[in-house]
Coordinates of C-alpha atoms and ligand atoms in Angstrom, one line a residue:
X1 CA 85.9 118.9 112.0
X2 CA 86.6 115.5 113.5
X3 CA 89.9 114.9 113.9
X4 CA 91.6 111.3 114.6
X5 CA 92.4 110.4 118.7
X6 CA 95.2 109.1 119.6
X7 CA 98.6 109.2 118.9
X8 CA 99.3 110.1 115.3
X9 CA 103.6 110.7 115.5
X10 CA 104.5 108.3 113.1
X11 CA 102.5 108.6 109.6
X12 CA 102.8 105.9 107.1
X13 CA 101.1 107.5 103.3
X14 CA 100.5 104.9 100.8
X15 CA 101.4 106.6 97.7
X16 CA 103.4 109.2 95.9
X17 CA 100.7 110.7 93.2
X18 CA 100.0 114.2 94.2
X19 CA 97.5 113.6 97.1
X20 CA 99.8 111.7 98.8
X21 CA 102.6 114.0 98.2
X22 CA 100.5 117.1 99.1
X23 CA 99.7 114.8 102.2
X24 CA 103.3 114.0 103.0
X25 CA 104.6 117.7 103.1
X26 CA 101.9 118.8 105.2
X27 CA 102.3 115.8 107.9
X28 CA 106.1 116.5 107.6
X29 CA 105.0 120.0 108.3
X30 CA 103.1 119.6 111.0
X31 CA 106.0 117.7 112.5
X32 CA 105.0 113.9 112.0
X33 CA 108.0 111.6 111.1
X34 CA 106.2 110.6 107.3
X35 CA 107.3 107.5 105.0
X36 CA 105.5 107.3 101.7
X37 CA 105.1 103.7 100.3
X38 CA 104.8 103.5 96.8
X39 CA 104.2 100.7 94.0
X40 CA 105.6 102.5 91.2
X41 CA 109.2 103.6 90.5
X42 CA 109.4 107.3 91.0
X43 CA 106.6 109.8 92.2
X44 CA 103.7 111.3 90.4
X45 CA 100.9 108.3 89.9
X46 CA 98.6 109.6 87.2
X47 CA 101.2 112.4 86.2
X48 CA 102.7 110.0 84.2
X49 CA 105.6 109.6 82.1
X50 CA 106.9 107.8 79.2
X51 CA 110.6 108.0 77.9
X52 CA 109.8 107.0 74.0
X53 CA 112.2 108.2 70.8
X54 CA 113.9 110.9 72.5
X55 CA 110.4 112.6 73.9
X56 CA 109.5 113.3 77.5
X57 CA 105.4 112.6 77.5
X58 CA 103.2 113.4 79.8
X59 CA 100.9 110.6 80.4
X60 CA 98.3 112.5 82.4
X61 CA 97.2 116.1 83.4
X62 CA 98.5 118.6 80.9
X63 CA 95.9 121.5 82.0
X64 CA 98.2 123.2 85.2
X65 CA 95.8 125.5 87.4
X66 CA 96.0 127.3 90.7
X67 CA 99.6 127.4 91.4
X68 CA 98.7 128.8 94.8
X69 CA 96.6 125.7 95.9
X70 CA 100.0 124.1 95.3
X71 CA 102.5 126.5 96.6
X72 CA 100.4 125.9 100.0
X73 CA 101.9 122.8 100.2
X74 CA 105.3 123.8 99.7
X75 CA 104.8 126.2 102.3
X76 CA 103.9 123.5 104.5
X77 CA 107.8 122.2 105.1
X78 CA 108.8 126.1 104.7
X79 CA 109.5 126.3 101.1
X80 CA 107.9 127.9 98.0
X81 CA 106.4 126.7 94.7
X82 CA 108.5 129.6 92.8
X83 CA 111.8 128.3 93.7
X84 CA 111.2 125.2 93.5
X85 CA 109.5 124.7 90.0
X86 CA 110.4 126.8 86.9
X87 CA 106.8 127.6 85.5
X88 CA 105.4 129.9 83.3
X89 CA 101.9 131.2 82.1
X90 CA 100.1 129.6 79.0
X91 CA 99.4 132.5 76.7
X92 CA 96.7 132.4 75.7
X93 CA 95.1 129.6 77.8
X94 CA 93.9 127.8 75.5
X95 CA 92.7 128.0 71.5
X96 CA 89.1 127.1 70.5
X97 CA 87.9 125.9 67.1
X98 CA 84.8 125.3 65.9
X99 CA 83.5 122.6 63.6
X100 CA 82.3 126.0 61.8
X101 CA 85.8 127.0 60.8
X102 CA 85.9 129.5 63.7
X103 CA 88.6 130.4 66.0
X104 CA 88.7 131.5 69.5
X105 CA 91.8 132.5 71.6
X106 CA 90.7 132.2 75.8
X107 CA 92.4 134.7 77.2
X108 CA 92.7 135.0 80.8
X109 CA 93.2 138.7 80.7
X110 CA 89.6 140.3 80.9
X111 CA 90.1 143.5 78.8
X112 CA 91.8 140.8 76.2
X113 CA 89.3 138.3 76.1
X114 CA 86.9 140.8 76.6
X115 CA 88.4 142.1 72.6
X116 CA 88.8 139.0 71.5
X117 CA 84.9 137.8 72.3
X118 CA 84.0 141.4 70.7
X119 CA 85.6 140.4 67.9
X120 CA 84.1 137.0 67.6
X121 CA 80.7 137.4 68.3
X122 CA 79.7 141.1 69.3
X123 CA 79.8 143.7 71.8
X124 CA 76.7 142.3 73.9
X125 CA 78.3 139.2 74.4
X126 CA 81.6 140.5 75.5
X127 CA 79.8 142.5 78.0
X128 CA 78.1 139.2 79.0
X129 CA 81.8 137.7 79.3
X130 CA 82.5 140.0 81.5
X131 CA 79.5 140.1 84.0
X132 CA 80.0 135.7 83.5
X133 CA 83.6 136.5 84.6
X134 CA 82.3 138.0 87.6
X135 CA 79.9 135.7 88.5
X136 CA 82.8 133.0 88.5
X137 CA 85.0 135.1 90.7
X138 CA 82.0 135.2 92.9
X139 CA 81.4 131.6 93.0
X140 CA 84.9 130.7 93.4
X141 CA 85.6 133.0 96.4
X142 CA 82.4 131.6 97.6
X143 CA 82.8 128.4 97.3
X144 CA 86.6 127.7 98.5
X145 CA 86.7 127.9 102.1
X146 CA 83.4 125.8 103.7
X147 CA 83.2 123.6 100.5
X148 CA 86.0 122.6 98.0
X149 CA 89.4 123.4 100.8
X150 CA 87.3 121.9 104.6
X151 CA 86.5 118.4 105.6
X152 CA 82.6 117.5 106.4
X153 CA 81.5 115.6 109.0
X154 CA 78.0 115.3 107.5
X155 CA 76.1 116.6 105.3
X156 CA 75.1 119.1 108.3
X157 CA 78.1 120.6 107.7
X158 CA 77.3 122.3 104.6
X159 CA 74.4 124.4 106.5
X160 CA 76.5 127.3 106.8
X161 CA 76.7 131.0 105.9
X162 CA 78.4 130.3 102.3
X163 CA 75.1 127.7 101.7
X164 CA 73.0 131.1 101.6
X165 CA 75.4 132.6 99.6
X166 CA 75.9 129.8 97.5
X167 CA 72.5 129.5 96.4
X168 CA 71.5 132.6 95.9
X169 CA 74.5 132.8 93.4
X170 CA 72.8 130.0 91.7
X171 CA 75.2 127.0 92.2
X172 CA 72.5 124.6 93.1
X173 CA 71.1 125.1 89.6
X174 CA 72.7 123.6 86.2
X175 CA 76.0 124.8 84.8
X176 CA 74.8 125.2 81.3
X177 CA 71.2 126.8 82.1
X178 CA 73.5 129.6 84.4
X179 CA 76.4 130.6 81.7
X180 CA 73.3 131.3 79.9
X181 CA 72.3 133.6 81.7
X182 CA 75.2 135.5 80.7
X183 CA 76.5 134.5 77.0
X184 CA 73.9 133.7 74.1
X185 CA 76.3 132.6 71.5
X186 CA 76.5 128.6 71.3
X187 CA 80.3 128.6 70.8
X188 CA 81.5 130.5 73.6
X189 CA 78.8 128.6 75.9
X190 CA 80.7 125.3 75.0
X191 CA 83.9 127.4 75.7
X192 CA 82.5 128.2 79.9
X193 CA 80.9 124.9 79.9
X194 CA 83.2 122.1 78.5
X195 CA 85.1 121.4 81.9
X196 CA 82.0 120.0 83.1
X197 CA 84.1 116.8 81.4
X198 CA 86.6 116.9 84.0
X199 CA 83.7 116.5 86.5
X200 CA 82.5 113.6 84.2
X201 CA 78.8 115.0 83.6
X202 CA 77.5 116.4 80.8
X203 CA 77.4 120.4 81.1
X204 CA 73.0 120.8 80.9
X205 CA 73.1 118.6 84.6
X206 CA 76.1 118.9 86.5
X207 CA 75.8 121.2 89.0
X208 CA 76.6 125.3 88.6
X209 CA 79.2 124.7 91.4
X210 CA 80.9 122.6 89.4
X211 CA 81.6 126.4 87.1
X212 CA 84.4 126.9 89.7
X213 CA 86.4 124.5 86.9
X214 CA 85.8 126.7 84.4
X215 CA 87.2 130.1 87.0
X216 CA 90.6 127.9 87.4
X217 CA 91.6 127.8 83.8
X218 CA 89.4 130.7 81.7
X219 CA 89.8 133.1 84.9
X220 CA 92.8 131.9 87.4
X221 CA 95.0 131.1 84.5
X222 CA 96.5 128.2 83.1
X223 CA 100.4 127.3 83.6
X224 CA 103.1 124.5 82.4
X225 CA 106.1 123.8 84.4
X226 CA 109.7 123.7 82.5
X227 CA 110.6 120.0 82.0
X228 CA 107.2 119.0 81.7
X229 CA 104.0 118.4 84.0
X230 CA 106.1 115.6 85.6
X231 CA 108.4 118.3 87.1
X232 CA 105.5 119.1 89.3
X233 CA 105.7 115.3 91.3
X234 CA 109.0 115.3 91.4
X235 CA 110.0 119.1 93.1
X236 CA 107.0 117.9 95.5
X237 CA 108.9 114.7 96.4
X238 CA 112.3 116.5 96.2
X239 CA 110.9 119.0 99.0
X240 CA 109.6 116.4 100.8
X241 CA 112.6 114.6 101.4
X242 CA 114.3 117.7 102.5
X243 CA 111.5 118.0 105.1
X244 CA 112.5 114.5 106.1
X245 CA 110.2 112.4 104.4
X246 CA 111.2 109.0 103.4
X247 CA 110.1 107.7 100.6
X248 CA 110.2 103.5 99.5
X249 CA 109.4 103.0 96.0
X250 CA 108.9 100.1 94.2
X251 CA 106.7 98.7 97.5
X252 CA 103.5 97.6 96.9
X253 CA 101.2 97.7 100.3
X254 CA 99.4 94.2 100.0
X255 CA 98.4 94.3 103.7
X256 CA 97.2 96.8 106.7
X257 CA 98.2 95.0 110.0
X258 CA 95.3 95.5 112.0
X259 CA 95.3 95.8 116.2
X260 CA 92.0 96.3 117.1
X261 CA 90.1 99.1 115.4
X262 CA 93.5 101.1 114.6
X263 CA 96.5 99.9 112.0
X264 CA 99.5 99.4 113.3
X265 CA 101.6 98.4 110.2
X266 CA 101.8 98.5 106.6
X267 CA 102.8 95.6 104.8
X268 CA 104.1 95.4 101.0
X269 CA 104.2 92.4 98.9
X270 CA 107.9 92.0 98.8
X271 CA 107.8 91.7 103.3
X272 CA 108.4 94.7 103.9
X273 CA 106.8 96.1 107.2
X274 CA 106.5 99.9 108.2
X275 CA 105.3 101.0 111.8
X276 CA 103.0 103.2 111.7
X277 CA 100.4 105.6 114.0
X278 CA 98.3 107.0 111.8
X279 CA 98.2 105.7 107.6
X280 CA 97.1 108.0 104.5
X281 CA 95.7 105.6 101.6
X282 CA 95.5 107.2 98.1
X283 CA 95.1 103.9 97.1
X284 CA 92.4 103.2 94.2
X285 CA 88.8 103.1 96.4
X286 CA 88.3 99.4 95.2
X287 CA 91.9 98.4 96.6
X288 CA 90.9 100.9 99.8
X289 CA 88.2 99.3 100.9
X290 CA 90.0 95.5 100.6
X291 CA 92.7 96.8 102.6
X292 CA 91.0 98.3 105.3
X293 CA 88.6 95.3 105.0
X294 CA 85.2 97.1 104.8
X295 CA 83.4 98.8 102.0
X296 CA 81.0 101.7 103.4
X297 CA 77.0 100.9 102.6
X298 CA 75.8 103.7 100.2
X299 CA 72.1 104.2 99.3
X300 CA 73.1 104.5 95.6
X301 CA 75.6 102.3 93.8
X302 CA 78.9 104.4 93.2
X303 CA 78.9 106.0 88.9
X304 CA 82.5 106.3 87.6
X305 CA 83.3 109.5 85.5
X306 CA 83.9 108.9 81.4
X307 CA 87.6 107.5 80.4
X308 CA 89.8 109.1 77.7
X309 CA 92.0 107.6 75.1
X310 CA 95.3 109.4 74.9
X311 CA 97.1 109.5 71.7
X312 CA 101.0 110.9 71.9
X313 CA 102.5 111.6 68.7
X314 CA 106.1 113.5 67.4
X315 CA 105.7 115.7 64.2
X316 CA 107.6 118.2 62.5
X317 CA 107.6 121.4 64.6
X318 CA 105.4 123.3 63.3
X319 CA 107.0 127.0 61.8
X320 CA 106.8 129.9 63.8
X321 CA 103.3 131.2 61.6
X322 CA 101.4 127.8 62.4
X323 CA 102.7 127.9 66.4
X324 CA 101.1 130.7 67.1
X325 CA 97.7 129.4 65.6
X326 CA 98.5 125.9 66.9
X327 CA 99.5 127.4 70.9
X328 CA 99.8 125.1 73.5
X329 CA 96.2 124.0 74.4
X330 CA 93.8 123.7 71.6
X331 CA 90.6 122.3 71.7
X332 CA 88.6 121.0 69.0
X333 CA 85.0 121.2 69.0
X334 CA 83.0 119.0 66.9
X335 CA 79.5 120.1 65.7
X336 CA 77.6 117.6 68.0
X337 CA 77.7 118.7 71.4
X338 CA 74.6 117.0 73.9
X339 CA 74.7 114.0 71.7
X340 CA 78.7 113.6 72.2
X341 CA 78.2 113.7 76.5
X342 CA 75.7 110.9 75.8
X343 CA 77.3 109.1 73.7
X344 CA 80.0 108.7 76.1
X345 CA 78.3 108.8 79.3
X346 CA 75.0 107.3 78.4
X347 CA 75.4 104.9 75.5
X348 CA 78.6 103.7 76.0
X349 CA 79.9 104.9 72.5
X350 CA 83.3 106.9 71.3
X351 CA 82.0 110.3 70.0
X352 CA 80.3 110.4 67.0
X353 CA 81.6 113.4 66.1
X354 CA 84.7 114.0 68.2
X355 CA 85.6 117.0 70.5
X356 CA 89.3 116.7 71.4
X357 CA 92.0 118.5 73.6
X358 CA 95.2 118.5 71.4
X359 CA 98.0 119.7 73.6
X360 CA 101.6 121.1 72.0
X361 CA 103.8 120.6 75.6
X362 CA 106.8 121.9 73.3
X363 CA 104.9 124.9 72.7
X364 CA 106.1 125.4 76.4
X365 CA 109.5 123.9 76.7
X366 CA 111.1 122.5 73.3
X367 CA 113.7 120.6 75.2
X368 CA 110.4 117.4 75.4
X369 CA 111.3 116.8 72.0
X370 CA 114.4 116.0 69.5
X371 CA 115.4 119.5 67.9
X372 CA 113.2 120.2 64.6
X373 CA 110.4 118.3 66.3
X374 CA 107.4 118.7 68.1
X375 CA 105.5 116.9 70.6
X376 CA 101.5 116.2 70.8
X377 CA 99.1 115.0 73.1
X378 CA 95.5 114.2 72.0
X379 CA 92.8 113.1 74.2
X380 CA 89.7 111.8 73.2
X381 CA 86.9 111.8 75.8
X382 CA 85.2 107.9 75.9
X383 CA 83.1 105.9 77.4
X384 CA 84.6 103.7 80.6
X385 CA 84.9 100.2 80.2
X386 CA 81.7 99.3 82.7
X387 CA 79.8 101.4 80.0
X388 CA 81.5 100.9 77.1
X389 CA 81.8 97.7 75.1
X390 CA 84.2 98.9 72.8
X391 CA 87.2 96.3 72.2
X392 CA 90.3 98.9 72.4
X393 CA 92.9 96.3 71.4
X394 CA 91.1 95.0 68.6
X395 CA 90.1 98.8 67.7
X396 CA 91.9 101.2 69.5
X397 CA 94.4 102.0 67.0
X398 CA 91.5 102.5 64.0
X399 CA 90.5 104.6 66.6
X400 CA 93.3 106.9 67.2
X401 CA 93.9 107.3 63.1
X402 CA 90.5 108.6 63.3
X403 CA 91.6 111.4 65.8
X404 CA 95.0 112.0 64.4
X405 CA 93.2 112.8 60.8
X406 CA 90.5 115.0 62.7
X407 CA 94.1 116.7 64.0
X408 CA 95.6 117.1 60.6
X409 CA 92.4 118.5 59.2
X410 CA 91.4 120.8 61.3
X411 CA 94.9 122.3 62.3
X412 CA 96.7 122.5 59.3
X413 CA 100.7 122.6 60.0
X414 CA 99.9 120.5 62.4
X415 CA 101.3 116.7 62.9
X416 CA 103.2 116.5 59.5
X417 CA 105.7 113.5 59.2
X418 CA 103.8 112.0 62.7
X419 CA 105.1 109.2 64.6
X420 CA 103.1 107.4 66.8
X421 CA 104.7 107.3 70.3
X422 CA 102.4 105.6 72.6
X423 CA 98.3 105.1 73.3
X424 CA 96.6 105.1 76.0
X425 CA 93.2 103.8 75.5
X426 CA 90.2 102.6 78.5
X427 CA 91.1 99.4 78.6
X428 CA 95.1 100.1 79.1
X429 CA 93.5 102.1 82.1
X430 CA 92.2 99.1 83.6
X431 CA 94.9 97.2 83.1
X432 CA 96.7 99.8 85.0
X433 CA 94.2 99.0 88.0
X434 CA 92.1 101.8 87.4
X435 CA 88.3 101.3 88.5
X436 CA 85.7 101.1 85.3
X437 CA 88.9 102.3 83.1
X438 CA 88.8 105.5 83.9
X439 CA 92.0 107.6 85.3
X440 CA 88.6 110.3 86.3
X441 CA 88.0 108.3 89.4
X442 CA 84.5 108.9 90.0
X443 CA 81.8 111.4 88.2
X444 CA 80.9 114.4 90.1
X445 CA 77.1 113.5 90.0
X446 CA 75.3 115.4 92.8
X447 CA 75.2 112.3 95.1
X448 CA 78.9 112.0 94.9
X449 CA 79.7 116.2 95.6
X450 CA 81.2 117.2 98.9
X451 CA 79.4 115.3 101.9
X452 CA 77.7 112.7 99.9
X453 CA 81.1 111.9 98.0
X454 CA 82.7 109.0 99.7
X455 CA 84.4 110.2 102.8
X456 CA 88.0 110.4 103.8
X457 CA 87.4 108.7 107.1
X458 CA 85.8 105.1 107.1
X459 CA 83.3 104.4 110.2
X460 CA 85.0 101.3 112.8
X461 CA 89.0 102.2 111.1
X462 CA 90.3 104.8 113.6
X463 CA 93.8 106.1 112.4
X464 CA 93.1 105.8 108.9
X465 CA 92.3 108.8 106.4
X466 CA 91.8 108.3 102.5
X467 CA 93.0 111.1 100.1
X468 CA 92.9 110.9 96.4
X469 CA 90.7 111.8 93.4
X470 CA 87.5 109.6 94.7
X471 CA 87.3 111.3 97.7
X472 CA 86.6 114.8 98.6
X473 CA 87.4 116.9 97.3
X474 CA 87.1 115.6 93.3
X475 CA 89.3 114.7 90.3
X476 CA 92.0 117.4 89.4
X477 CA 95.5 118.3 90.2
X478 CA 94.4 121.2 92.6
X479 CA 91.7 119.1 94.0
X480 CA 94.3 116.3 94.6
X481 CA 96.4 118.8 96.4
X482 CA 94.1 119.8 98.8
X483 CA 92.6 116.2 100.0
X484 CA 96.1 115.6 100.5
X485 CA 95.9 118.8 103.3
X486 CA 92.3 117.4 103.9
X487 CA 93.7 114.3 105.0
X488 CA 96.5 116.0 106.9
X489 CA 93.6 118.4 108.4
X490 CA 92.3 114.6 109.8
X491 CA 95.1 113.5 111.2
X492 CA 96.5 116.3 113.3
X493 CA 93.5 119.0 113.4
X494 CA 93.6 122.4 111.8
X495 CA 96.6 124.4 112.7
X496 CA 96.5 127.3 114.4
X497 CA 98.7 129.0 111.9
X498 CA 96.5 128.3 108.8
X499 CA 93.2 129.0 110.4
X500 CA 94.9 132.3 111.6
X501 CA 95.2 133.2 108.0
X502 CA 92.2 132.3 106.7
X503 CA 90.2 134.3 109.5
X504 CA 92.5 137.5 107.9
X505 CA 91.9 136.1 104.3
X506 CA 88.4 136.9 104.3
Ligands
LIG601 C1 95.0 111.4 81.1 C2 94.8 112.3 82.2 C3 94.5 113.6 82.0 C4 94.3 114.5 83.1 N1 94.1 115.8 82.8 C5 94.1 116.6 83.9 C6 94.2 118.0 83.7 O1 94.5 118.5 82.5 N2 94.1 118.9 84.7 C7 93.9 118.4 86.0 O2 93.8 119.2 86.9 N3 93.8 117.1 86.2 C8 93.9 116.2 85.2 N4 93.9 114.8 85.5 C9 93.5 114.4 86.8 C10 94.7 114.4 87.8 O3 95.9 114.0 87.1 C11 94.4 113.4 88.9 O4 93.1 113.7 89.5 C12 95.4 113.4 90.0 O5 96.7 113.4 89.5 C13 95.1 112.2 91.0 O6 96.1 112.2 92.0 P1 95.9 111.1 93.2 O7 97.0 111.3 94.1 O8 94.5 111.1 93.6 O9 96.0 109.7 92.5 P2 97.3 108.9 91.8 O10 98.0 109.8 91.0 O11 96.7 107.7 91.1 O12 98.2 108.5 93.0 C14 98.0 107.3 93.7 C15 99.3 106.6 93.9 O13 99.2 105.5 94.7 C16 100.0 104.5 94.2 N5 99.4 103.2 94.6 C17 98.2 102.7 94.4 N6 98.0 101.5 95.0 C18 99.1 101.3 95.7 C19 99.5 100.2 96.6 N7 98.8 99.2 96.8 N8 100.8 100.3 97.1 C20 101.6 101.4 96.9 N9 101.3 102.4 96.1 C21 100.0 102.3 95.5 C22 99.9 104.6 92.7 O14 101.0 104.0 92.0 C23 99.9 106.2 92.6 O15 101.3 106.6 92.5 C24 94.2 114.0 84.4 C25 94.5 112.6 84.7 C26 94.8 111.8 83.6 C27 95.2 110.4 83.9

């Protein structure tokens, strides 16, 4: 891996969602004197937050996974993720229900979910969970070191050992056309196939690697801090700053101070100007490129993932019968399934016949809502605004009755005496300088996987490293993590300590 020449003692990260956090700790680490520079007013960037009515929301990720991708970083300024964050398994990860009146619980336990598929749809396809479950733990382990957790210089650098292996396991092949290999039944395919979402392409074509999503939460687990997902960003920052990191908030960087080919200072709106050796942008890739003043050619133009519409809403808490059915995560198929991906990926349109994520955050800690109440979070998948031509303010809120009345129907208990709290729709996104309105960054289309994804080094800028959700490694809290170690891997090489561990890891 190419590391950055020079010297790289004083860090500058432009910042505080998780990549530049996760960047932060490691730099702070690896003994660099860090300052993160950000625009907002406290840390977390897309793990947002809202105060509204006496309920803490969550504005973005709400699906937790891989708690050790993010203890790494804690251990990185010599502290650990269990003593730092109060979190606990979701039990069972998440509830499926079908537009046929079916129910699914995804357990992460194989001998339970192995009953629970029995029960649902027959010994032969439980058996198939089981050998799928395999297969993902396969993949994973295969894929983690060499692909999703390492830096390429070029697409070269794929042709390695793990490529063979890779292949032969089939990731190079379609996700859906592999999970059928294994499972026959339609409704538990959409249950091993729907994160292909997160990647922003439709399950038949993204890419089997692309299955590892579906290890984190169905296989790996899924967990919720206490105090909500914002806890995370903030006991990352908290740590931080015991490491020594310095953090300006409120500080938007308008301006890199160029000398030569390296940056020497980054400048915020309000004057402020901070030294710096080496600078970590997890800036938005549009905003990127005008700050460092070039935008890299590409041979194809670059596809944004879909958008979502986000819909928070306080009910009455649902009793103790309708909790268990509701759970935390529940997610709510609709009948239509290849026609909803192109409806919002292809033709620009909301779902004809909605699939939603309706998550209960007080399932997991009560204290995010007034007593006797509960808290919701509903997100519709939808087109982004380069695709779409939907007018959200004009018909956003039509909209989000629409989904709130697919809620009520289909989980009865559920959002009784509702208020609306706040929305979140495409265009909010934009307004929120999000590229295409979408807070997905960009799809995970082959041409934009690993070494063809945009790089976190930019040809002719020689102490600057991006990190972020548009660069490798993808979209995801985990995946934020670990470009934020990518970008730390740049700046001061691999240390000696981790790549000592890995060589006894496998
Ligand atoms: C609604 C929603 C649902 C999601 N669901 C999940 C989920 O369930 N599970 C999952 O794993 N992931 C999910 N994600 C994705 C995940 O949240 C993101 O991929 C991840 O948080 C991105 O982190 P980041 O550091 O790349 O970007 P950001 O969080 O955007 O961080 C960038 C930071 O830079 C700051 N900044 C930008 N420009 C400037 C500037 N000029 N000067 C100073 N500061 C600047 C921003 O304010 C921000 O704080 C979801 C995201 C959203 C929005």
């Amino acid at each position: 891996m190419r590391a950055l020449s020079g010297r790289t003692d004083r860090v500058v990260v432009v910042g505080a969602g998780l990549s530049g956090l996760s960047a932060a700790m490691q730099l702070a680490g690896r003994g660099r004197s860090v300052t993160v520079v950000e625009r907002g007013l406290h840390p977390g960037g897309r793990v947002g937050r809202a105060d509204v009515n006496g309920y803490r929301l969550d504005t973005g990720p709400t699906v937790l996974t891989m708690p050790d991708i993010i203890d790494e970083a804690f251990a990185a300024v010599g502290e650990s993720l269990a003593d730092c964050l109060p979190m606990d398994p979701v039990h069972p990860a998440y509830h499926a229900k079908f537009a046929d009146g079916s129910a699914l619980q995804v357990h992460t336990d194989a001998a339970a979910m192995a009953a629970e598929i029995e029960r649902f749809a027959g010994r032969a396809e439980a058996d198939g969970y089981l050998r799928l479950r395999d297969w993902l733990t396969k993949l994973y382990r295969t894929e983690f070191d060499g692909f999703i957790a390492d830096n390429f210089d070029s697409p070269l650098s794929l042709l390695t050992p793990s490529l063979a292996r890779l292949v032969a396991l089939g990731g190079f092949r379609r996700w859906e056309p592999v999970v059928r290999r294994f499972l026959s039944d339609e409704r538990l395919l959409r249950v091993f196939t729907f994160q292909a979402l997160y990647a922003g392409v439709p399950p038949q074509s993204a890419l089997a690697v692309y299955a590892v999503i579906a290890y984190m939460d169905t296989v790996a687990g899924v967990y919720f801090p206490r105090g909500g997902m914002r806890a995370l960003p903030d006991a990352m920052a908290a740590a931080a700053s015991r490491a020594g990191v310095e953090f300006v908030y409120g500080a938007p960087v308008s301006e890199l101070e160029f000398s030569g080919s390296r940056v020497a200072a980054v400048r915020t709106l309000d004057g402020l100007r901070v030294p710096a050796d080496a600078v970590v942008l997890t800036t938005e890739l549009p905003d990127t490129y005008q700050l460092i003043g070039r935008t890299p050619r590409r041979p194809l133009r670059l596809r944004p993932a879909p958008s979502a519409v986000v819909a928070h809403v306080g009910c009455r808490a649902v009793g103790d019968g309708a909790g268990q059915e509701a759970g935390h995560h529940t997610i709510l198929f609709g009948d239509a399934w290849k026609q909803t991906f192109r409806d919002i990926i292809d033709d620009g349109k909301v779902m004809g016949d909605p699939s939603l994520l309706v998550t209960r955050p007080t399932a997991g800690d009560p204290s995010l809502a007034p007593p006797g109440r509960d808290l919701l979070y509903v997100l519709a998948p939808a087109p982004n605004t380069e695709i779409g031509s939907m007018d959200w303010d004009a018909a956003g809120s039509g909209y989000v009755q629409q989904m709130l009345s697919a809620v009520r129907d289909r989980m009865p208990g559920v959002g009784d005496d509702a208020e609306l709290l706040h929305v979140v729709t495409p265009a909010d996104w934009r307004r929120q300088g999000m590229a295409a309105g979408t807070p997905f960054a960009l799809a995970h289309t082959f041409a934009q996987t690993g070494p063809f994804r945009p790089a976190n080094t930019v040809r002719g800028v020689d102490n600057v490293v991006l990190a972020g959700s548009s660069t490798v490694p993808g979209v995801g809290v985990p995946t934020a993590i670990l470009s934020g170690r990518l970008a730390a891997d740049r700046i001061t090489g691999i240390p000696v300590r981790r790549l000592t561990s890995e060589v006894n890891h496998s």
